[in-house]
PDB file of C-alpha atoms and ligand atoms in Angstrom:
ATOM      1  CA  UNK W   1       0.035   0.030  -0.085  1.00 89.00           C
ATOM      2  CA  UNK W   2       1.787   3.233  -1.101  1.00 97.00           C
ATOM      3  CA  UNK W   3       1.320   6.872  -0.377  1.00 98.00           C
ATOM      4  CA  UNK W   4       1.704   9.680  -2.741  1.00 98.00           C
ATOM      5  CA  UNK W   5       3.466  12.765  -0.783  1.00 98.00           C
ATOM      6  CA  UNK W   6       3.541  15.349  -3.356  1.00 98.00           C
ATOM      7  CA  UNK W   7       0.561  16.732  -4.549  1.00 98.00           C
ATOM      8  CA  UNK W   8      -0.822  20.476  -5.544  1.00 98.00           C
ATOM      9  CA  UNK W   9      -4.193  21.897  -6.243  1.00 98.00           C
ATOM     10  CA  UNK W  10      -6.003  25.055  -7.392  1.00 98.00           C
ATOM     11  CA  UNK W  11      -4.418  27.342  -4.712  1.00 98.00           C
ATOM     12  CA  UNK W  12      -1.066  27.711  -6.412  1.00 98.00           C
ATOM     13  CA  UNK W  13      -2.640  28.908  -9.727  1.00 97.00           C
ATOM     14  CA  UNK W  14      -0.815  26.652 -12.175  1.00 97.00           C
ATOM     15  CA  UNK W  15      -2.715  23.415 -10.768  1.00 98.00           C
ATOM     16  CA  UNK W  16      -6.240  22.045 -11.218  1.00 98.00           C
ATOM     17  CA  UNK W  17      -8.700  20.583  -8.863  1.00 98.00           C
ATOM     18  CA  UNK W  18      -9.861  20.752  -5.418  1.00 98.00           C
ATOM     19  CA  UNK W  19      -8.024  19.270  -2.239  1.00 98.00           C
ATOM     20  CA  UNK W  20     -10.760  16.410  -2.177  1.00 98.00           C
ATOM     21  CA  UNK W  21     -10.504  15.719  -5.920  1.00 98.00           C
ATOM     22  CA  UNK W  22      -6.910  14.580  -5.086  1.00 98.00           C
ATOM     23  CA  UNK W  23      -7.987  12.545  -2.319  1.00 98.00           C
ATOM     24  CA  UNK W  24     -10.692  10.829  -4.163  1.00 98.00           C
ATOM     25  CA  UNK W  25      -8.225  10.094  -6.849  1.00 98.00           C
ATOM     26  CA  UNK W  26      -5.737   8.492  -4.398  1.00 98.00           C
ATOM     27  CA  UNK W  27      -8.636   6.225  -3.266  1.00 98.00           C
ATOM     28  CA  UNK W  28      -9.480   5.174  -6.785  1.00 98.00           C
ATOM     29  CA  UNK W  29      -5.565   4.608  -7.343  1.00 98.00           C
ATOM     30  CA  UNK W  30      -5.523   2.000  -4.282  1.00 98.00           C
ATOM     31  CA  UNK W  31      -3.321   4.122  -1.963  1.00 98.00           C
ATOM     32  CA  UNK W  32      -3.391   3.790   1.690  1.00 97.00           C
ATOM     33  CA  UNK W  33      -2.371   7.512   2.322  1.00 98.00           C
ATOM     34  CA  UNK W  34      -2.077  10.775   0.579  1.00 98.00           C
ATOM     35  CA  UNK W  35      -0.019  13.757   1.329  1.00 98.00           C
ATOM     36  CA  UNK W  36      -1.287  17.279   0.398  1.00 98.00           C
ATOM     37  CA  UNK W  37       1.636  19.528  -0.117  1.00 98.00           C
ATOM     38  CA  UNK W  38       0.836  22.719  -2.115  1.00 98.00           C
ATOM     39  CA  UNK W  39       3.300  25.336  -2.808  1.00 98.00           C
ATOM     40  CA  UNK W  40       4.234  27.496   0.092  1.00 97.00           C
ATOM     41  CA  UNK W  41       3.666  31.408  -0.202  1.00 98.00           C
ATOM     42  CA  UNK W  42       6.631  33.025  -1.705  1.00 97.00           C
ATOM     43  CA  UNK W  43       8.486  35.187   1.109  1.00 96.00           C
ATOM     44  CA  UNK W  44      11.687  36.043  -0.225  1.00 96.00           C
ATOM     45  CA  UNK W  45      10.770  38.327  -3.351  1.00 95.00           C
ATOM     46  CA  UNK W  46      10.048  41.330  -1.294  1.00 93.00           C
ATOM     47  CA  UNK W  47       6.924  42.823   0.864  1.00 93.00           C
ATOM     48  CA  UNK W  48       4.267  41.805  -1.499  1.00 94.00           C
ATOM     49  CA  UNK W  49       2.164  38.988  -0.059  1.00 95.00           C
ATOM     50  CA  UNK W  50       1.326  37.689  -3.245  1.00 95.00           C
ATOM     51  CA  UNK W  51       4.391  38.533  -5.638  1.00 94.00           C
ATOM     52  CA  UNK W  52       3.886  35.817  -8.296  1.00 94.00           C
ATOM     53  CA  UNK W  53       0.310  34.804  -8.848  1.00 93.00           C
ATOM     54  CA  UNK W  54       0.270  31.638 -10.791  1.00 95.00           C
ATOM     55  CA  UNK W  55       3.293  30.299  -8.830  1.00 95.00           C
ATOM     56  CA  UNK W  56       2.377  30.009  -5.315  1.00 97.00           C
ATOM     57  CA  UNK W  57      -0.924  30.824  -3.104  1.00 97.00           C
ATOM     58  CA  UNK W  58      -0.694  34.266  -1.169  1.00 97.00           C
ATOM     59  CA  UNK W  59       0.265  34.570   2.434  1.00 97.00           C
ATOM     60  CA  UNK W  60      -3.134  35.563   3.334  1.00 97.00           C
ATOM     61  CA  UNK W  61      -4.604  32.346   1.499  1.00 97.00           C
ATOM     62  CA  UNK W  62      -2.289  30.030   3.784  1.00 98.00           C
ATOM     63  CA  UNK W  63      -4.564  29.583   6.796  1.00 97.00           C
ATOM     64  CA  UNK W  64      -7.567  28.782   4.582  1.00 98.00           C
ATOM     65  CA  UNK W  65      -5.437  26.138   3.081  1.00 98.00           C
ATOM     66  CA  UNK W  66      -4.489  24.567   6.536  1.00 98.00           C
ATOM     67  CA  UNK W  67      -8.095  24.753   7.492  1.00 98.00           C
ATOM     68  CA  UNK W  68      -9.340  22.910   4.439  1.00 98.00           C
ATOM     69  CA  UNK W  69      -6.578  20.329   4.748  1.00 98.00           C
ATOM     70  CA  UNK W  70      -7.708  19.583   8.403  1.00 98.00           C
ATOM     71  CA  UNK W  71     -11.449  19.322   7.220  1.00 98.00           C
ATOM     72  CA  UNK W  72     -10.695  17.261   4.274  1.00 98.00           C
ATOM     73  CA  UNK W  73      -8.388  14.707   6.418  1.00 98.00           C
ATOM     74  CA  UNK W  74     -11.373  14.382   9.049  1.00 98.00           C
ATOM     75  CA  UNK W  75     -14.038  13.963   6.297  1.00 98.00           C
ATOM     76  CA  UNK W  76     -11.969  11.136   4.797  1.00 98.00           C
ATOM     77  CA  UNK W  77     -11.139   9.503   7.963  1.00 98.00           C
ATOM     78  CA  UNK W  78     -11.492   5.600   7.947  1.00 97.00           C
ATOM     79  CA  UNK W  79     -11.314   5.551   4.125  1.00 98.00           C
ATOM     80  CA  UNK W  80      -7.683   6.749   3.535  1.00 98.00           C
ATOM     81  CA  UNK W  81      -5.202   8.671   5.632  1.00 98.00           C
ATOM     82  CA  UNK W  82      -4.766  12.209   4.742  1.00 98.00           C
ATOM     83  CA  UNK W  83      -1.443  13.818   5.841  1.00 98.00           C
ATOM     84  CA  UNK W  84      -1.053  17.623   5.962  1.00 98.00           C
ATOM     85  CA  UNK W  85       1.987  18.974   4.323  1.00 98.00           C
ATOM     86  CA  UNK W  86       3.446  21.886   2.208  1.00 98.00           C
ATOM     87  CA  UNK W  87       6.206  21.949  -0.421  1.00 98.00           C
ATOM     88  CA  UNK W  88       8.189  25.056   0.833  1.00 98.00           C
ATOM     89  CA  UNK W  89      10.988  26.870  -0.997  1.00 98.00           C
ATOM     90  CA  UNK W  90      14.224  27.066   0.222  1.00 98.00           C
ATOM     91  CA  UNK W  91      16.349  30.017  -0.231  1.00 98.00           C
ATOM     92  CA  UNK W  92      19.775  30.483   0.892  1.00 97.00           C
ATOM     93  CA  UNK W  93      19.903  32.618   4.136  1.00 96.00           C
ATOM     94  CA  UNK W  94      16.374  32.143   4.805  1.00 98.00           C
ATOM     95  CA  UNK W  95      16.796  28.996   7.291  1.00 97.00           C
ATOM     96  CA  UNK W  96      15.440  30.977  10.423  1.00 98.00           C
ATOM     97  CA  UNK W  97      12.500  32.142   8.583  1.00 98.00           C
ATOM     98  CA  UNK W  98      11.399  28.883   7.206  1.00 98.00           C
ATOM     99  CA  UNK W  99      12.284  26.683  10.523  1.00 98.00           C
ATOM    100  CA  UNK W 100      10.363  29.149  12.501  1.00 98.00           C
ATOM    101  CA  UNK W 101       7.476  29.318  10.000  1.00 97.00           C
ATOM    102  CA  UNK W 102       7.047  25.781   9.867  1.00 98.00           C
ATOM    103  CA  UNK W 103       7.190  25.203  13.538  1.00 97.00           C
ATOM    104  CA  UNK W 104       3.965  27.112  14.021  1.00 97.00           C
ATOM    105  CA  UNK W 105       1.742  24.841  12.377  1.00 97.00           C
ATOM    106  CA  UNK W 106       0.325  21.256  13.132  1.00 96.00           C
ATOM    107  CA  UNK W 107       1.755  19.791   9.693  1.00 98.00           C
ATOM    108  CA  UNK W 108       2.746  16.143   9.161  1.00 98.00           C
ATOM    109  CA  UNK W 109       5.657  16.937   6.908  1.00 98.00           C
ATOM    110  CA  UNK W 110       7.631  19.803   5.123  1.00 98.00           C
ATOM    111  CA  UNK W 111       9.230  19.204   1.600  1.00 98.00           C
ATOM    112  CA  UNK W 112      11.880  21.632   1.123  1.00 98.00           C
ATOM    113  CA  UNK W 113      12.319  22.312  -2.487  1.00 98.00           C
ATOM    114  CA  UNK W 114      15.038  24.624  -4.192  1.00 98.00           C
ATOM    115  CA  UNK W 115      13.290  26.440  -6.863  1.00 98.00           C
ATOM    116  CA  UNK W 116      15.081  29.655  -6.654  1.00 98.00           C
ATOM    117  CA  UNK W 117      18.705  30.497  -6.537  1.00 98.00           C
ATOM    118  CA  UNK W 118      18.290  34.368  -4.984  1.00 96.00           C
ATOM    119  CA  UNK W 119      15.796  35.666  -7.213  1.00 96.00           C
ATOM    120  CA  UNK W 120      16.557  33.554 -10.231  1.00 98.00           C
ATOM    121  CA  UNK W 121      14.243  30.614 -10.744  1.00 98.00           C
ATOM    122  CA  UNK W 122      15.770  27.058 -11.707  1.00 98.00           C
ATOM    123  CA  UNK W 123      13.073  26.974 -14.405  1.00 97.00           C
ATOM    124  CA  UNK W 124      14.295  30.049 -16.333  1.00 98.00           C
ATOM    125  CA  UNK W 125      15.461  29.009 -19.809  1.00 97.00           C
ATOM    126  CA  UNK W 126      18.288  31.266 -19.571  1.00 97.00           C
ATOM    127  CA  UNK W 127      20.917  31.538 -16.909  1.00 97.00           C
ATOM    128  CA  UNK W 128      21.387  34.891 -14.992  1.00 96.00           C
ATOM    129  CA  UNK W 129      23.795  37.286 -16.757  1.00 95.00           C
ATOM    130  CA  UNK W 130      27.516  36.532 -16.213  1.00 96.00           C
ATOM    131  CA  UNK W 131      26.999  33.161 -14.606  1.00 97.00           C
ATOM    132  CA  UNK W 132      28.071  29.844 -16.134  1.00 97.00           C
ATOM    133  CA  UNK W 133      26.348  26.348 -15.879  1.00 97.00           C
ATOM    134  CA  UNK W 134      29.313  25.222 -13.666  1.00 98.00           C
ATOM    135  CA  UNK W 135      28.989  28.049 -10.918  1.00 97.00           C
ATOM    136  CA  UNK W 136      24.939  27.825 -11.077  1.00 98.00           C
ATOM    137  CA  UNK W 137      25.377  23.950 -10.551  1.00 98.00           C
ATOM    138  CA  UNK W 138      27.775  24.563  -7.608  1.00 98.00           C
ATOM    139  CA  UNK W 139      25.389  27.155  -6.011  1.00 98.00           C
ATOM    140  CA  UNK W 140      22.378  24.783  -6.363  1.00 98.00           C
ATOM    141  CA  UNK W 141      24.032  21.971  -4.812  1.00 98.00           C
ATOM    142  CA  UNK W 142      25.449  24.223  -1.838  1.00 98.00           C
ATOM    143  CA  UNK W 143      22.047  25.512  -1.678  1.00 98.00           C
ATOM    144  CA  UNK W 144      20.604  21.868  -1.346  1.00 98.00           C
ATOM    145  CA  UNK W 145      23.090  21.195   1.335  1.00 98.00           C
ATOM    146  CA  UNK W 146      21.882  24.281   3.429  1.00 98.00           C
ATOM    147  CA  UNK W 147      18.441  23.188   2.956  1.00 98.00           C
ATOM    148  CA  UNK W 148      19.141  19.714   4.444  1.00 98.00           C
ATOM    149  CA  UNK W 149      21.026  21.463   7.283  1.00 98.00           C
ATOM    150  CA  UNK W 150      18.467  24.089   8.068  1.00 98.00           C
ATOM    151  CA  UNK W 151      16.418  21.983  10.356  1.00 98.00           C
ATOM    152  CA  UNK W 152      13.304  23.175   8.319  1.00 98.00           C
ATOM    153  CA  UNK W 153      12.455  20.086   6.314  1.00 98.00           C
ATOM    154  CA  UNK W 154      11.644  16.681   6.538  1.00 98.00           C
ATOM    155  CA  UNK W 155      12.033  15.734   3.017  1.00 98.00           C
ATOM    156  CA  UNK W 156      14.206  17.282   0.125  1.00 98.00           C
ATOM    157  CA  UNK W 157      12.053  17.692  -3.179  1.00 98.00           C
ATOM    158  CA  UNK W 158      13.037  16.537  -6.388  1.00 98.00           C
ATOM    159  CA  UNK W 159      16.771  16.427  -5.545  1.00 97.00           C
ATOM    160  CA  UNK W 160      18.105  17.174  -9.250  1.00 97.00           C
ATOM    161  CA  UNK W 161      15.350  19.487 -10.508  1.00 98.00           C
ATOM    162  CA  UNK W 162      18.004  21.813 -12.040  1.00 98.00           C
ATOM    163  CA  UNK W 163      18.252  19.309 -15.016  1.00 98.00           C
ATOM    164  CA  UNK W 164      14.591  20.133 -15.947  1.00 97.00           C
ATOM    165  CA  UNK W 165      15.700  23.219 -18.373  1.00 97.00           C
ATOM    166  CA  UNK W 166      19.216  21.622 -18.921  1.00 96.00           C
ATOM    167  CA  UNK W 167      21.200  23.688 -16.452  1.00 98.00           C
ATOM    168  CA  UNK W 168      23.194  20.902 -15.067  1.00 98.00           C
ATOM    169  CA  UNK W 169      26.578  20.521 -16.862  1.00 97.00           C
ATOM    170  CA  UNK W 170      27.837  17.342 -15.662  1.00 97.00           C
ATOM    171  CA  UNK W 171      25.429  14.563 -15.074  1.00 97.00           C
ATOM    172  CA  UNK W 172      27.804  12.122 -13.479  1.00 98.00           C
ATOM    173  CA  UNK W 173      28.369  11.785  -9.498  1.00 98.00           C
ATOM    174  CA  UNK W 174      30.874  14.550  -9.090  1.00 98.00           C
ATOM    175  CA  UNK W 175      32.546  14.946  -5.698  1.00 98.00           C
ATOM    176  CA  UNK W 176      30.335  17.835  -4.583  1.00 98.00           C
ATOM    177  CA  UNK W 177      27.197  15.807  -5.517  1.00 98.00           C
ATOM    178  CA  UNK W 178      28.288  12.989  -3.562  1.00 98.00           C
ATOM    179  CA  UNK W 179      29.285  15.460  -0.585  1.00 98.00           C
ATOM    180  CA  UNK W 180      25.522  16.855  -0.898  1.00 98.00           C
ATOM    181  CA  UNK W 181      24.186  13.162  -0.460  1.00 98.00           C
ATOM    182  CA  UNK W 182      26.577  12.758   2.673  1.00 98.00           C
ATOM    183  CA  UNK W 183      25.215  16.003   4.043  1.00 98.00           C
ATOM    184  CA  UNK W 184      21.524  15.147   3.593  1.00 98.00           C
ATOM    185  CA  UNK W 185      22.197  11.699   5.316  1.00 98.00           C
ATOM    186  CA  UNK W 186      23.993  13.159   8.280  1.00 98.00           C
ATOM    187  CA  UNK W 187      21.133  15.766   8.497  1.00 98.00           C
ATOM    188  CA  UNK W 188      18.645  12.757   8.719  1.00 98.00           C
ATOM    189  CA  UNK W 189      16.452  14.443   5.986  1.00 98.00           C
ATOM    190  CA  UNK W 190      14.675  12.175   3.634  1.00 98.00           C
ATOM    191  CA  UNK W 191      14.404  12.500  -0.210  1.00 98.00           C
ATOM    192  CA  UNK W 192      11.568  11.928  -2.473  1.00 98.00           C
ATOM    193  CA  UNK W 193      11.542   9.985  -5.674  1.00 98.00           C
ATOM    194  CA  UNK W 194       9.496  12.407  -7.630  1.00 98.00           C
ATOM    195  CA  UNK W 195       7.887  10.802 -10.735  1.00 98.00           C
ATOM    196  CA  UNK W 196       7.021  13.893 -12.533  1.00 98.00           C
ATOM    197  CA  UNK W 197      10.194  14.003 -14.703  1.00 98.00           C
ATOM    198  CA  UNK W 198       8.850  11.023 -16.599  1.00 98.00           C
ATOM    199  CA  UNK W 199       5.605  13.140 -17.193  1.00 95.00           C
ATOM    200  CA  UNK W 200       7.605  15.982 -18.177  1.00 94.00           C
ATOM    201  CA  UNK W 201       9.226  14.193 -21.071  1.00 94.00           C
ATOM    202  CA  UNK W 202      12.819  14.026 -19.217  1.00 97.00           C
ATOM    203  CA  UNK W 203      12.997  10.211 -19.700  1.00 97.00           C
ATOM    204  CA  UNK W 204      13.693   9.738 -16.140  1.00 98.00           C
ATOM    205  CA  UNK W 205      12.403  10.868 -12.557  1.00 98.00           C
ATOM    206  CA  UNK W 206      13.856  12.953  -9.907  1.00 98.00           C
ATOM    207  CA  UNK W 207      16.383  12.136  -8.891  1.00 98.00           C
ATOM    208  CA  UNK W 208      17.895  10.091 -11.705  1.00 98.00           C
ATOM    209  CA  UNK W 209      18.772   6.598 -11.134  1.00 98.00           C
ATOM    210  CA  UNK W 210      22.454   7.199 -10.470  1.00 98.00           C
ATOM    211  CA  UNK W 211      21.929   9.639  -7.941  1.00 98.00           C
ATOM    212  CA  UNK W 212      19.256   7.655  -6.179  1.00 98.00           C
ATOM    213  CA  UNK W 213      21.474   4.750  -5.962  1.00 98.00           C
ATOM    214  CA  UNK W 214      24.130   7.070  -4.065  1.00 98.00           C
ATOM    215  CA  UNK W 215      21.284   8.053  -1.971  1.00 98.00           C
ATOM    216  CA  UNK W 216      20.549   4.510  -1.089  1.00 98.00           C
ATOM    217  CA  UNK W 217      23.962   3.654  -0.416  1.00 98.00           C
ATOM    218  CA  UNK W 218      24.372   6.556   2.079  1.00 98.00           C
ATOM    219  CA  UNK W 219      21.207   5.374   3.840  1.00 98.00           C
ATOM    220  CA  UNK W 220      18.845   8.400   2.924  1.00 98.00           C
ATOM    221  CA  UNK W 221      15.211   7.611   3.618  1.00 98.00           C
ATOM    222  CA  UNK W 222      12.933   8.269   0.733  1.00 98.00           C
ATOM    223  CA  UNK W 223       9.217   9.018   0.000  1.00 98.00           C
ATOM    224  CA  UNK W 224       7.253   8.768  -3.196  1.00 98.00           C
ATOM    225  CA  UNK W 225       5.573  11.633  -4.872  1.00 98.00           C
ATOM    226  CA  UNK W 226       3.871  12.354  -8.220  1.00 98.00           C
ATOM    227  CA  UNK W 227       3.997  16.079  -8.006  1.00 98.00           C
ATOM    228  CA  UNK W 228       0.425  16.037  -9.092  1.00 98.00           C
ATOM    229  CA  UNK W 229      -0.876  19.281 -10.630  1.00 98.00           C
ATOM    230  CA  UNK W 230      -4.127  17.558 -11.809  1.00 98.00           C
ATOM    231  CA  UNK W 231      -5.904  14.698  -9.872  1.00 98.00           C
ATOM    232  CA  UNK W 232      -5.213  12.382 -12.638  1.00 98.00           C
ATOM    233  CA  UNK W 233      -1.644  12.643 -11.991  1.00 98.00           C
ATOM    234  CA  UNK W 234      -1.946  11.160  -8.487  1.00 98.00           C
ATOM    235  CA  UNK W 235       0.186   7.970  -8.132  1.00 98.00           C
ATOM    236  CA  UNK W 236       1.363   8.268 -11.933  1.00 98.00           C
ATOM    237  CA  UNK W 237       4.605   6.273 -12.421  1.00 98.00           C
ATOM    238  CA  UNK W 238       4.287   4.389  -9.253  1.00 98.00           C
ATOM    239  CA  UNK W 239       4.863   0.794 -10.641  1.00 98.00           C
ATOM    240  CA  UNK W 240       7.871   2.045 -12.392  1.00 98.00           C
ATOM    241  CA  UNK W 241       9.092   3.881  -9.367  1.00 98.00           C
ATOM    242  CA  UNK W 242       8.627   0.838  -6.929  1.00 98.00           C
ATOM    243  CA  UNK W 243      10.826  -0.998  -9.384  1.00 98.00           C
ATOM    244  CA  UNK W 244      13.568   1.597  -9.589  1.00 98.00           C
ATOM    245  CA  UNK W 245      13.657   1.735  -5.921  1.00 98.00           C
ATOM    246  CA  UNK W 246      14.153  -1.891  -5.520  1.00 98.00           C
ATOM    247  CA  UNK W 247      16.689  -1.793  -8.370  1.00 98.00           C
ATOM    248  CA  UNK W 248      18.804   0.613  -6.519  1.00 98.00           C
ATOM    249  CA  UNK W 249      18.430  -1.220  -3.154  1.00 98.00           C
ATOM    250  CA  UNK W 250      15.860   0.461  -1.231  1.00 98.00           C
ATOM    251  CA  UNK W 251      13.675  -1.896   0.931  1.00 98.00           C
ATOM    252  CA  UNK W 252      11.554   0.596   2.748  1.00 98.00           C
ATOM    253  CA  UNK W 253       9.609   3.967   2.098  1.00 98.00           C
ATOM    254  CA  UNK W 254       9.335   6.788   4.576  1.00 98.00           C
ATOM    255  CA  UNK W 255       5.961   8.047   6.186  1.00 98.00           C
ATOM    256  CA  UNK W 256       5.447  11.121   8.379  1.00 98.00           C
ATOM    257  CA  UNK W 257       2.982  12.077  10.886  1.00 98.00           C
ATOM    258  CA  UNK W 258       3.279  14.995  13.286  1.00 98.00           C
ATOM    259  CA  UNK W 259       6.705  15.509  11.699  1.00 98.00           C
ATOM    260  CA  UNK W 260       7.796  12.084  13.012  1.00 98.00           C
ATOM    261  CA  UNK W 261       9.314   9.566  10.255  1.00 98.00           C
ATOM    262  CA  UNK W 262       8.521   5.963  10.327  1.00 97.00           C
ATOM    263  CA  UNK W 263       9.293   3.403   7.767  1.00 98.00           C
ATOM    264  CA  UNK W 264       7.078   0.986   5.857  1.00 98.00           C
ATOM    265  CA  UNK W 265       8.381  -1.978   3.770  1.00 97.00           C
ATOM    266  CA  UNK W 266       8.441  -1.280   0.119  1.00 96.00           C
ATOM    267  CA  UNK W 267       6.392  -4.409  -0.832  1.00 88.00           C
TER     268      UNK W 267
HETATM  269 ZN1   ZN N 301       3.778  23.568  -9.002  1.00 59.62          ZN
HETATM  270 ZN1   ZN N 302       8.832  21.720  -6.696  1.00 59.62          ZN
END
């Protein structure tokens, strides 16, 4: 019985469906558990409480999201376990902000994702002026290490997401990449196997198999997530993902409740 820990819904402005539509899709897919993890509001781009409509919900909307997640969890109790989460940005230097922020709420888990290097989005087709792919990749990995060490997160999202727009100049296991996995392992943070890379036509998930194998080697716990932006994405690619996890040596998956991790057998 699998769990999908990475799902979005209409509030972020670029996903479709209500929270309950994702929960119903999870029941139809035969999951035992679903995690709701919409994009956190954006805090690092100035004082505007809603600086990028279409990217994330506004700061004012967040309490409504929390309340509705609790209602949905209670309404579906006995049919499927609904976990309350958020996919939070991590931005270098914002450790204290995010650590304190996520302590304030009764969440089951927080995914920390590096979507931004300062004010540059990793989904931008062009690099920032004057930067090379090599130094952007180095900054991305150092930012990922800082996210792991921040104490703000339970799971790191889509580990090699910088590849989405082709910005990773060297896809081998470089010394800095291996060091990053060791930092994640010693921080006691999980990663996710995010199946959306297959959906986006990359031909591989996040992280790619070689990197997932290194994570397994160092004992980094793992969750499964579809990164659903539509209810029909829930549990997408999960049979292939389970095969991949077994192939690289994983035998269990992580679950979270009240920000405590526990392990369940993969099969
Ligand atoms: Zn999204
Ligand atoms: Zn993300």
